[in-house]
Each structure stands twice: as C-alpha cells, then as structure tokens.
mmCIF file of C-alpha atoms in Angstrom:
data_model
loop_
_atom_site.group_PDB
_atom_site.id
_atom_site.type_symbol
_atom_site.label_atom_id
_atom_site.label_comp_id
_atom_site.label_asym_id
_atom_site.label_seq_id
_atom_site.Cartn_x
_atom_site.Cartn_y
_atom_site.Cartn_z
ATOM 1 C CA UNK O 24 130.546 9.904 68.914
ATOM 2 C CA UNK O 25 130.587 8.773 72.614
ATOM 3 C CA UNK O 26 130.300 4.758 73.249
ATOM 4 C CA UNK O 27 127.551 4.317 76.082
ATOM 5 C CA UNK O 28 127.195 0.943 76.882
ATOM 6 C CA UNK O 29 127.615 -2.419 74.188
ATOM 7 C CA UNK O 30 126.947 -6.106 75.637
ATOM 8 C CA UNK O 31 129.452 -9.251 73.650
ATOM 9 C CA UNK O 32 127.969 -12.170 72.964
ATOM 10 C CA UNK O 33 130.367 -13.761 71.615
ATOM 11 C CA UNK O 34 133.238 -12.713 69.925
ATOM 12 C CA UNK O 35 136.860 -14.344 70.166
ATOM 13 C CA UNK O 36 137.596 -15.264 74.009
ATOM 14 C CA UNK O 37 135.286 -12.274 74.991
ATOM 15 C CA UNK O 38 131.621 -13.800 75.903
ATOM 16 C CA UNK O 39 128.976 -12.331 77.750
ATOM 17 C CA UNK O 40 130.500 -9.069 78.470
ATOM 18 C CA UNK O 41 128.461 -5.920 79.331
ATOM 19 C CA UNK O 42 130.539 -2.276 79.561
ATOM 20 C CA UNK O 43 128.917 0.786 80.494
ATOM 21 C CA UNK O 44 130.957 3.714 80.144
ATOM 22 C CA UNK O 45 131.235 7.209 82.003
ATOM 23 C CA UNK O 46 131.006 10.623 80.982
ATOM 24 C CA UNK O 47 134.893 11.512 80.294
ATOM 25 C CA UNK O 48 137.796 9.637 79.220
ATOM 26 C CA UNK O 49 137.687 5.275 80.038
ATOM 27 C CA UNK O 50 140.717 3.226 80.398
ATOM 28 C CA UNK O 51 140.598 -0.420 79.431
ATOM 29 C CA UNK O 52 143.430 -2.055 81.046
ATOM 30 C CA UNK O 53 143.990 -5.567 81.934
ATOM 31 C CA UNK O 54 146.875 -8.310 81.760
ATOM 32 C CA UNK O 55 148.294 -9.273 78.353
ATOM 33 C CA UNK O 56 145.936 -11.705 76.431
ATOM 34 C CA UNK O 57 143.047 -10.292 78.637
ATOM 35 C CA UNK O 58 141.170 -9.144 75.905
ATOM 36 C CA UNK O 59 141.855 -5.364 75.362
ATOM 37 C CA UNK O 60 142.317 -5.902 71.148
ATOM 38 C CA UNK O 61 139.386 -7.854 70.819
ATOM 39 C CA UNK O 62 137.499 -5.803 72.315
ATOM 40 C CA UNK O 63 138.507 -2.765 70.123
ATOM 41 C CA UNK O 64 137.912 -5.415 67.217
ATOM 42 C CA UNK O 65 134.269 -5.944 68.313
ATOM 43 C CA UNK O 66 134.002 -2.115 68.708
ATOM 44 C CA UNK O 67 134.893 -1.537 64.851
ATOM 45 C CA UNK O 68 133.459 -4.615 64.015
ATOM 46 C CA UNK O 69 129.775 -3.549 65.172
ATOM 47 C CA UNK O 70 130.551 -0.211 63.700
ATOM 48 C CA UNK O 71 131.986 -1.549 60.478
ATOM 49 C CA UNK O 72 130.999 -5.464 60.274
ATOM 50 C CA UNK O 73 133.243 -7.868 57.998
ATOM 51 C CA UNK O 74 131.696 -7.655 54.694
ATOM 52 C CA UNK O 75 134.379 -6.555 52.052
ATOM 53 C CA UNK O 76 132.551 -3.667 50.529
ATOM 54 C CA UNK O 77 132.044 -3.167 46.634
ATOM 55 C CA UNK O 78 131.643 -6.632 46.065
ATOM 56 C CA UNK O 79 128.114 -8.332 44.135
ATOM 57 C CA UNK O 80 128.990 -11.364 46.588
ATOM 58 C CA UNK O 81 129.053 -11.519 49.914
ATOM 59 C CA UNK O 82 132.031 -12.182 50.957
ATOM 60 C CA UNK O 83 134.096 -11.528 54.282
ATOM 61 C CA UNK O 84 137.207 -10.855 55.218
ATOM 62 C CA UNK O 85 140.328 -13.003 56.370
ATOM 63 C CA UNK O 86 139.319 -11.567 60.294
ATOM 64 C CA UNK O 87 135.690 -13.279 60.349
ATOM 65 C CA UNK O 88 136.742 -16.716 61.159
ATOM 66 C CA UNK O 89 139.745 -15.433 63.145
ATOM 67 C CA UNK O 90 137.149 -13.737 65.704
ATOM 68 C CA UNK O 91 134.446 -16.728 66.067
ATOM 69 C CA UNK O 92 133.523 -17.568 69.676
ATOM 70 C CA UNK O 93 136.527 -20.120 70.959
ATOM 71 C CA UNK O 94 136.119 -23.698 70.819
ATOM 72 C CA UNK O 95 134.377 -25.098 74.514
ATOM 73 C CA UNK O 96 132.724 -21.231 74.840
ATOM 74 C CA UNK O 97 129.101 -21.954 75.965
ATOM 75 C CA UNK O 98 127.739 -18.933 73.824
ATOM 76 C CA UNK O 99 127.300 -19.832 70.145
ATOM 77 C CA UNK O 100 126.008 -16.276 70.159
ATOM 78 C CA UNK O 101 128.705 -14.312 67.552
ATOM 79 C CA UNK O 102 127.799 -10.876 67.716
ATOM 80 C CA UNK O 103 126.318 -8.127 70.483
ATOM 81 C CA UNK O 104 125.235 -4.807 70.822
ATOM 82 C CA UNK O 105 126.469 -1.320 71.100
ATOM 83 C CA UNK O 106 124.914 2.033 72.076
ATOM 84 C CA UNK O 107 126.446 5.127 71.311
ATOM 85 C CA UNK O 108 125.314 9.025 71.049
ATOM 86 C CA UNK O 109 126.319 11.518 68.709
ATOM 87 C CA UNK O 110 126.918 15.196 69.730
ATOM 88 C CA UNK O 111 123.406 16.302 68.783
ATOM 89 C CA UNK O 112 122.332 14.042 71.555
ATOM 90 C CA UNK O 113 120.786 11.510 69.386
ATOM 91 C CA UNK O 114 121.519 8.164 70.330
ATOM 92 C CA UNK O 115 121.522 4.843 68.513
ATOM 93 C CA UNK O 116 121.492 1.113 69.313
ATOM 94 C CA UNK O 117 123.290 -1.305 66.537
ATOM 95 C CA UNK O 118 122.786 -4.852 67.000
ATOM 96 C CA UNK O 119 124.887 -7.140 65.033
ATOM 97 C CA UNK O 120 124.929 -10.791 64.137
ATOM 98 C CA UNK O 121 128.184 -12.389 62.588
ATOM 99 C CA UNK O 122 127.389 -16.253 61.661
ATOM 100 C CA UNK O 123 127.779 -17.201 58.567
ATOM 101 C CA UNK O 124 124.131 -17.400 57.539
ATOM 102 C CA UNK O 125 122.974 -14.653 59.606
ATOM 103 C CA UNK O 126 125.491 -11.662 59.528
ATOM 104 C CA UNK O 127 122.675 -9.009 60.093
ATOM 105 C CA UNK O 128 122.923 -5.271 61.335
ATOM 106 C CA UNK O 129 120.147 -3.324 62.642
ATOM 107 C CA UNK O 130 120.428 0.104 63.856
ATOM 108 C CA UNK O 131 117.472 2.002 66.640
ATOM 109 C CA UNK O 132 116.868 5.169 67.729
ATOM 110 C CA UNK O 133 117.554 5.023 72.011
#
C-alpha cells in the first residue's frame, strides 16, 4: 500500500493539512511537538478508526478524546481523508468522521 495524498481536518494540533506524497521513500521531519506522531496517529486512525472491535456497543478507545481538535482551533471538523493505492494499481479514497455522534467511514474507488 502506497499513501498518495490525505487532507486533516482536524485532528489534535494538526488542522487543515493537505500532504501529497512522491513516488519513493517521504521523510516527515519537523521540530519536536511539530506534529510528526499525530500525524502517524491520523494515518492509522483513518485506516483503523477508534472503535474497540468485538464489542455489541459502541464504544471507543482511551485515544478518541486524547486526539479531538485543540481548544481555540477554528475547525470543529475531527476527521479527513486519505488516498492510497494498492499494488494492483487500484486506488481508494477513505473519508472518516470522528465526533462523537458521527464517527462514520466511507471508502471510494479513485
């Protein structure tokens, strides 16, 4: 699987952030408490969401709150979008919502 592009809304201190990435190997570098972890959170988080599987309720886990938009952002957006291809050259477009109410997934073709 090969990450093309994904777009934050919100998600920690990250907010409307687009990344497209190149053919190869990408380097994320930056400062300390720039952002690099989150941003590998939202990355497993659109793949993998917060839901604790197995369970008849839906519950989340201890991360969900921990990752809400900061206090003062001017996105209440929590969630984005992320496009990635698969080595059959099939590509796919997950959009994910995190709020409370709304913690949807949907997955396209590209």
């Amino acid at each position: 699987m090969k990450i093309i592009e994904l777009s934050v809304g919100g998600f920690g201190k990250l907010e409307d952030l687009e990344l497209k990435f190149g053919k190869g190997l990408n380097i994320v570098f930056g400062r300390n408490e720039a952002g690099k972890s989150t941003l590998q959170e939202f990355i497993y988080r659109m793949l993998y969401g917060f839901l604790i599987p197995n369970r008849k309720t839906r519950n989340f886990d201890d991360n969900h709150s921990q990752y809400k938009p900061w206090p003062g952002s001017n996105n209440d957006r929590y969630g984005g979008t992320l496009t990635y291809s698969l080595e059959d050259g099939n590509s796919y477009l997950i959009k994910r919502e995190f709020n409370d109410k709304n913690n949807g997934v949907s997955i396209y073709q590209a």
